[in-house]
Every structure is written in C-alpha cells, then in structure tokens.
PDB file of C-alpha atoms in Angstrom:
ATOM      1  CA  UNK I  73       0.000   0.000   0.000  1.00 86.00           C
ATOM      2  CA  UNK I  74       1.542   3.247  -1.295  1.00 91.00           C
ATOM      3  CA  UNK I  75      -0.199   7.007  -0.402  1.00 94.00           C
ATOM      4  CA  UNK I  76       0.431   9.515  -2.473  1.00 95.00           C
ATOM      5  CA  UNK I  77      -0.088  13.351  -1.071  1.00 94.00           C
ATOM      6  CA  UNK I  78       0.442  16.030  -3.651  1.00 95.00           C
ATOM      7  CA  UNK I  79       0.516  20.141  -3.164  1.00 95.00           C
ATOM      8  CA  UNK I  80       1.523  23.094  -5.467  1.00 96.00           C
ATOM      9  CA  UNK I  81      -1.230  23.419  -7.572  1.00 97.00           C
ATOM     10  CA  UNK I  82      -3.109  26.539  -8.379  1.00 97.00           C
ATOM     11  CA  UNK I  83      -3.639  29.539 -10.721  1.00 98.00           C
ATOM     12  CA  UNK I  84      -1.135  31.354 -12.862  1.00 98.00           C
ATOM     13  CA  UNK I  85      -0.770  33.038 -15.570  1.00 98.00           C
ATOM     14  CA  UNK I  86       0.552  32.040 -19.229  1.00 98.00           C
ATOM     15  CA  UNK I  87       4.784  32.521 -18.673  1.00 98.00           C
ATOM     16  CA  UNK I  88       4.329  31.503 -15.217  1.00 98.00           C
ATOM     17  CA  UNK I  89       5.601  28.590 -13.055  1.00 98.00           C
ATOM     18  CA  UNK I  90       4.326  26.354 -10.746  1.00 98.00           C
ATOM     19  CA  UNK I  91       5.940  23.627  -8.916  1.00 98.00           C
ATOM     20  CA  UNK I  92       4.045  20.665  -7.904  1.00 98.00           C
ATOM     21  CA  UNK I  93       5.141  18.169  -5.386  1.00 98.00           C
ATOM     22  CA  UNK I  94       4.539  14.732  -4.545  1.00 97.00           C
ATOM     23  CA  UNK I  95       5.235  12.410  -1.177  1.00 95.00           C
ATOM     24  CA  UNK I  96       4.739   8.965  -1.084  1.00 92.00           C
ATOM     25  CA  UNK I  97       4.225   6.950   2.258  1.00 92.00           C
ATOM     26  CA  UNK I  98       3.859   3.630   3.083  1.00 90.00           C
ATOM     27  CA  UNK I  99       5.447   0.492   1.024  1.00 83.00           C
ATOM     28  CA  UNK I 100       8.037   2.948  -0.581  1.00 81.00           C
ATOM     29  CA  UNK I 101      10.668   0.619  -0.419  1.00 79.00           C
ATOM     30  CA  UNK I 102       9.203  -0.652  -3.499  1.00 85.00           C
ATOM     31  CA  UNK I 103       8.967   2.177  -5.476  1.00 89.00           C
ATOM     32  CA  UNK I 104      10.910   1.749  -9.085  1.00 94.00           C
ATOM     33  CA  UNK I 105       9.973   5.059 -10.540  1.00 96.00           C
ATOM     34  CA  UNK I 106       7.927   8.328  -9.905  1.00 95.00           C
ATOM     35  CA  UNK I 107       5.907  10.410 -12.156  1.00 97.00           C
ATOM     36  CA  UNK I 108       3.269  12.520 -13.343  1.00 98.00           C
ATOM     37  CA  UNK I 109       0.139  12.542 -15.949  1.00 98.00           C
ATOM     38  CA  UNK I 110      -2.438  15.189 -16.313  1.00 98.00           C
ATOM     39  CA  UNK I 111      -6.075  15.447 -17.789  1.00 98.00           C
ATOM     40  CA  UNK I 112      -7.962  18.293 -19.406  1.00 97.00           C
ATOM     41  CA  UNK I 113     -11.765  18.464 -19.278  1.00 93.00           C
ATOM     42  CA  UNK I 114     -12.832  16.080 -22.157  1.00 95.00           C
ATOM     43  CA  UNK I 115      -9.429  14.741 -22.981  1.00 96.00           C
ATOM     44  CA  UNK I 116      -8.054  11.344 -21.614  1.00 96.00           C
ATOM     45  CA  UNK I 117      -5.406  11.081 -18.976  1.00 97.00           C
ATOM     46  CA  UNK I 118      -1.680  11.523 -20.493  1.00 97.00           C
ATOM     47  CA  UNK I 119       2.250  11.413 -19.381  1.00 98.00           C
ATOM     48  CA  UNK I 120       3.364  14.343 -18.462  1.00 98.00           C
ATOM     49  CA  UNK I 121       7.026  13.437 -16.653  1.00 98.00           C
ATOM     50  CA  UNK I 122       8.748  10.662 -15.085  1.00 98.00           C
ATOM     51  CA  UNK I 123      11.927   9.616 -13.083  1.00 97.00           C
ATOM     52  CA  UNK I 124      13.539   6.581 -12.093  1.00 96.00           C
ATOM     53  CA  UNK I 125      14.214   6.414  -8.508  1.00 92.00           C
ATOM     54  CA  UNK I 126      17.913   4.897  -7.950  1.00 91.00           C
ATOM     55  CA  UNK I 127      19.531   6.902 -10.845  1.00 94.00           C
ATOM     56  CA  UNK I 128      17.523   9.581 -11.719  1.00 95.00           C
ATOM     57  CA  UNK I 129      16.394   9.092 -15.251  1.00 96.00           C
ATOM     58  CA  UNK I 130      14.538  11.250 -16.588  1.00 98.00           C
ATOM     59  CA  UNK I 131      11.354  10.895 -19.200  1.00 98.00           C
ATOM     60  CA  UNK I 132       8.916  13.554 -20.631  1.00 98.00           C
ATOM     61  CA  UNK I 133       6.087  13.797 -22.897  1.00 98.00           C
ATOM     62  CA  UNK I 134       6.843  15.948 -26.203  1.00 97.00           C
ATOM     63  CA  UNK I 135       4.317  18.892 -25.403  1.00 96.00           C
ATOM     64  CA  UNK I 136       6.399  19.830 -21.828  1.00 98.00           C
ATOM     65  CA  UNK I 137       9.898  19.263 -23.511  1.00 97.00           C
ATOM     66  CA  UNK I 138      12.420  22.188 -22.648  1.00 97.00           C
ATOM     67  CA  UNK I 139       9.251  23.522 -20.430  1.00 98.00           C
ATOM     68  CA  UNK I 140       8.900  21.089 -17.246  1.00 98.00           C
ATOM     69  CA  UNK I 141      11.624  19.350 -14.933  1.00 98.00           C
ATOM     70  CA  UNK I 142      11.356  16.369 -12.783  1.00 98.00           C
ATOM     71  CA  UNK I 143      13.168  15.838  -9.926  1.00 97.00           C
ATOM     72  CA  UNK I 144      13.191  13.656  -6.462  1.00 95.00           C
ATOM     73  CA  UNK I 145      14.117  13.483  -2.901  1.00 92.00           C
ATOM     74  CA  UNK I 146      15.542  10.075  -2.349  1.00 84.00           C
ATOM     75  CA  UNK I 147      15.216  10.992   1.564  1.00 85.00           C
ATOM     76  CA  UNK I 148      11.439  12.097   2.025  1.00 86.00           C
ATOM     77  CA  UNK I 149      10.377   9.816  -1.215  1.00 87.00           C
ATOM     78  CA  UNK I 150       9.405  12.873  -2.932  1.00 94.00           C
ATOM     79  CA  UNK I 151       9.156  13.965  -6.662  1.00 95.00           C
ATOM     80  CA  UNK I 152       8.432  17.540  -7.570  1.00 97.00           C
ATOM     81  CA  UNK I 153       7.751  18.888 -10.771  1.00 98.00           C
ATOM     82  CA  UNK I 154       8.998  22.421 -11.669  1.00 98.00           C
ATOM     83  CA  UNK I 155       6.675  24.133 -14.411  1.00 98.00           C
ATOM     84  CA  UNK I 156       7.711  27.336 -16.461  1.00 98.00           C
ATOM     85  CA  UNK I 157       6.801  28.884 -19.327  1.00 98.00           C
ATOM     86  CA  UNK I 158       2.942  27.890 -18.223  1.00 98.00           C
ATOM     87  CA  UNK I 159       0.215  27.698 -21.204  1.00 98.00           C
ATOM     88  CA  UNK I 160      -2.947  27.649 -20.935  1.00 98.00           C
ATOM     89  CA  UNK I 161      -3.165  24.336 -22.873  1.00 97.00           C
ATOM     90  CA  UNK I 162      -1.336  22.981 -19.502  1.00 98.00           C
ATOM     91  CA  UNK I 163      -4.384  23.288 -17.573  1.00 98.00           C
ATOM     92  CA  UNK I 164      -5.541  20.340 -16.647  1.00 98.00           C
ATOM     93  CA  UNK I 165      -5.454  18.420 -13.222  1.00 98.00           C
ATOM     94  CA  UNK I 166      -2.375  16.611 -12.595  1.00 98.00           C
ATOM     95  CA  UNK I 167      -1.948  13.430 -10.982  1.00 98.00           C
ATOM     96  CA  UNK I 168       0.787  11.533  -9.576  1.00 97.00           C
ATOM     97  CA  UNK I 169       1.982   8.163 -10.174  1.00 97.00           C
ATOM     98  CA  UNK I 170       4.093   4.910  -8.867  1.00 96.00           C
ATOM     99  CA  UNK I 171       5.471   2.371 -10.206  1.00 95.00           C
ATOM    100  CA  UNK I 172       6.971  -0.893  -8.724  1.00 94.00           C
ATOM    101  CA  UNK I 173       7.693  -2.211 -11.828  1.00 92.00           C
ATOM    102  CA  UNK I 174       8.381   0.461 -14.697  1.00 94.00           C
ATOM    103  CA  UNK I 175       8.766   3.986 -15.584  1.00 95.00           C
ATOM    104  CA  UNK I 176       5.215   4.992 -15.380  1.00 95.00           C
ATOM    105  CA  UNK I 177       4.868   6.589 -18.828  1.00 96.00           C
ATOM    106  CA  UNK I 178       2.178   4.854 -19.808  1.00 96.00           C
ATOM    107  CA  UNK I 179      -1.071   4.634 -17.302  1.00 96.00           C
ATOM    108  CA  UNK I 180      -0.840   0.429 -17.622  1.00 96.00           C
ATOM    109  CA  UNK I 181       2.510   0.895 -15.924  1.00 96.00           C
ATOM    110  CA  UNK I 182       1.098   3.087 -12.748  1.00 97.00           C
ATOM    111  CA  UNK I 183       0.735   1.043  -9.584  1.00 96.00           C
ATOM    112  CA  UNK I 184      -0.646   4.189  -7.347  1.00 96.00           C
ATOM    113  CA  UNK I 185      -2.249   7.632  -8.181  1.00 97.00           C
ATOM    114  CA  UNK I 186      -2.471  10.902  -6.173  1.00 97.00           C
ATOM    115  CA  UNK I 187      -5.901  12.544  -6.117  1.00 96.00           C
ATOM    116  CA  UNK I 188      -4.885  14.935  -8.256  1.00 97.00           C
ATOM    117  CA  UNK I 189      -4.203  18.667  -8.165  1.00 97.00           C
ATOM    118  CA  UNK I 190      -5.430  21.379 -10.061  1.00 97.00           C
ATOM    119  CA  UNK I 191      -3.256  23.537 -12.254  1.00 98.00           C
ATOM    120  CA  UNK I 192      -5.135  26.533 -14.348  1.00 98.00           C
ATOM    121  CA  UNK I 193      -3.365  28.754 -16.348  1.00 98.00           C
ATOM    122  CA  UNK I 194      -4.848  32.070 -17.426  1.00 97.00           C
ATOM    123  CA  UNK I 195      -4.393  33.658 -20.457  1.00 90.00           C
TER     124      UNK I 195
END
C-alpha cells in the first residue's frame, strides 16, 4: 500500500511557473519510478514526466519538452515537478503516479495515483 499526497497546484498566468510536489508513504521501499500525468476536461489522462528512482532518469512527454523538470528526494520519497513557461493548454489536473515495476509513462505501468491537483493557467 503506497499514499500519495500532492501540493503546489493553483492559478497562474501564461509565462508563469508552478511547482508541484509529490510524497509517497507507506510500502516505498518498493517504489521503481515516480511520475506525473495530467487530464484536461474532455481529454483522456496523459504522461506528463517521469523519473527513475535509484539513478535519476529522466522521461517527458513531447508537449512539456524544454518547459517542465522532474526531480526527487531520495530521503522524504518525494518527486516535484517544476513548471515554467505555463500555457494555458497545460491546464488540466495533474496526478501523480508509482510504479513498482516500470517507468510509469504509460497509465498500464502506474501502480498508485495521487488525487490529483489542479493547475489553471490564465491567459
């Protein structure tokens, strides 16, 4: 059993940044990889950003290239994800994942979701 507890979300406007964060509890001795997806209102869930846990690896999807950063804290189990250059096609609530088994870049790969947090960016 893994709990995920995520803060940082909110409202900006389009340039701005936002950094989200993300601490797991529980079984995180198990954790393989961290990451995040988001959803719009209509659109189905997709990869945002993820990171292997022992070595840092990095993974992001094409439209947050050059834009969004992933990062963790081996010690508190905790991933953040730095946002600049905010649009407003990045609204959407995010959601982070776990994985046991895989980078979670795909959503058959997630073992645990956060409840999600809002991100809205004004234009």
């Amino acid at each position: 059993q893994v709990q995920l507890v995520e803060s940082g979300g909110g409202l900006v406007q389009t340039g701005g940044s936002l950094r989200l964060s993300c601490a797991a509890a529980g079984r995180t001795f198990s954790t393989y990889a961290m990451g995040w997806f988001r959803q719009a209102p209509g659109k189905e869930r997709e990869f945002v950003a993820a990171i292997r846990w022992n070595d840092g690896m990095t993974y992001y999807g094409d439209s947050v290239k050059g834009r969004f950063t992933i990062s963790r804290d081996n010690a508190k189990t905790t991933e953040y994800l730095q946002m600049n250059s905010l649009k407003p096609e990045d609204t959407a609530v995010y959601y982070c994942a776990t994985s046991a088994r895989a980078l979670p870049t795909v959503r058959r790969n997630v073992d645990y979701w956060g409840q999600g947090t809002q991100v809205t960016v004004s234009s």
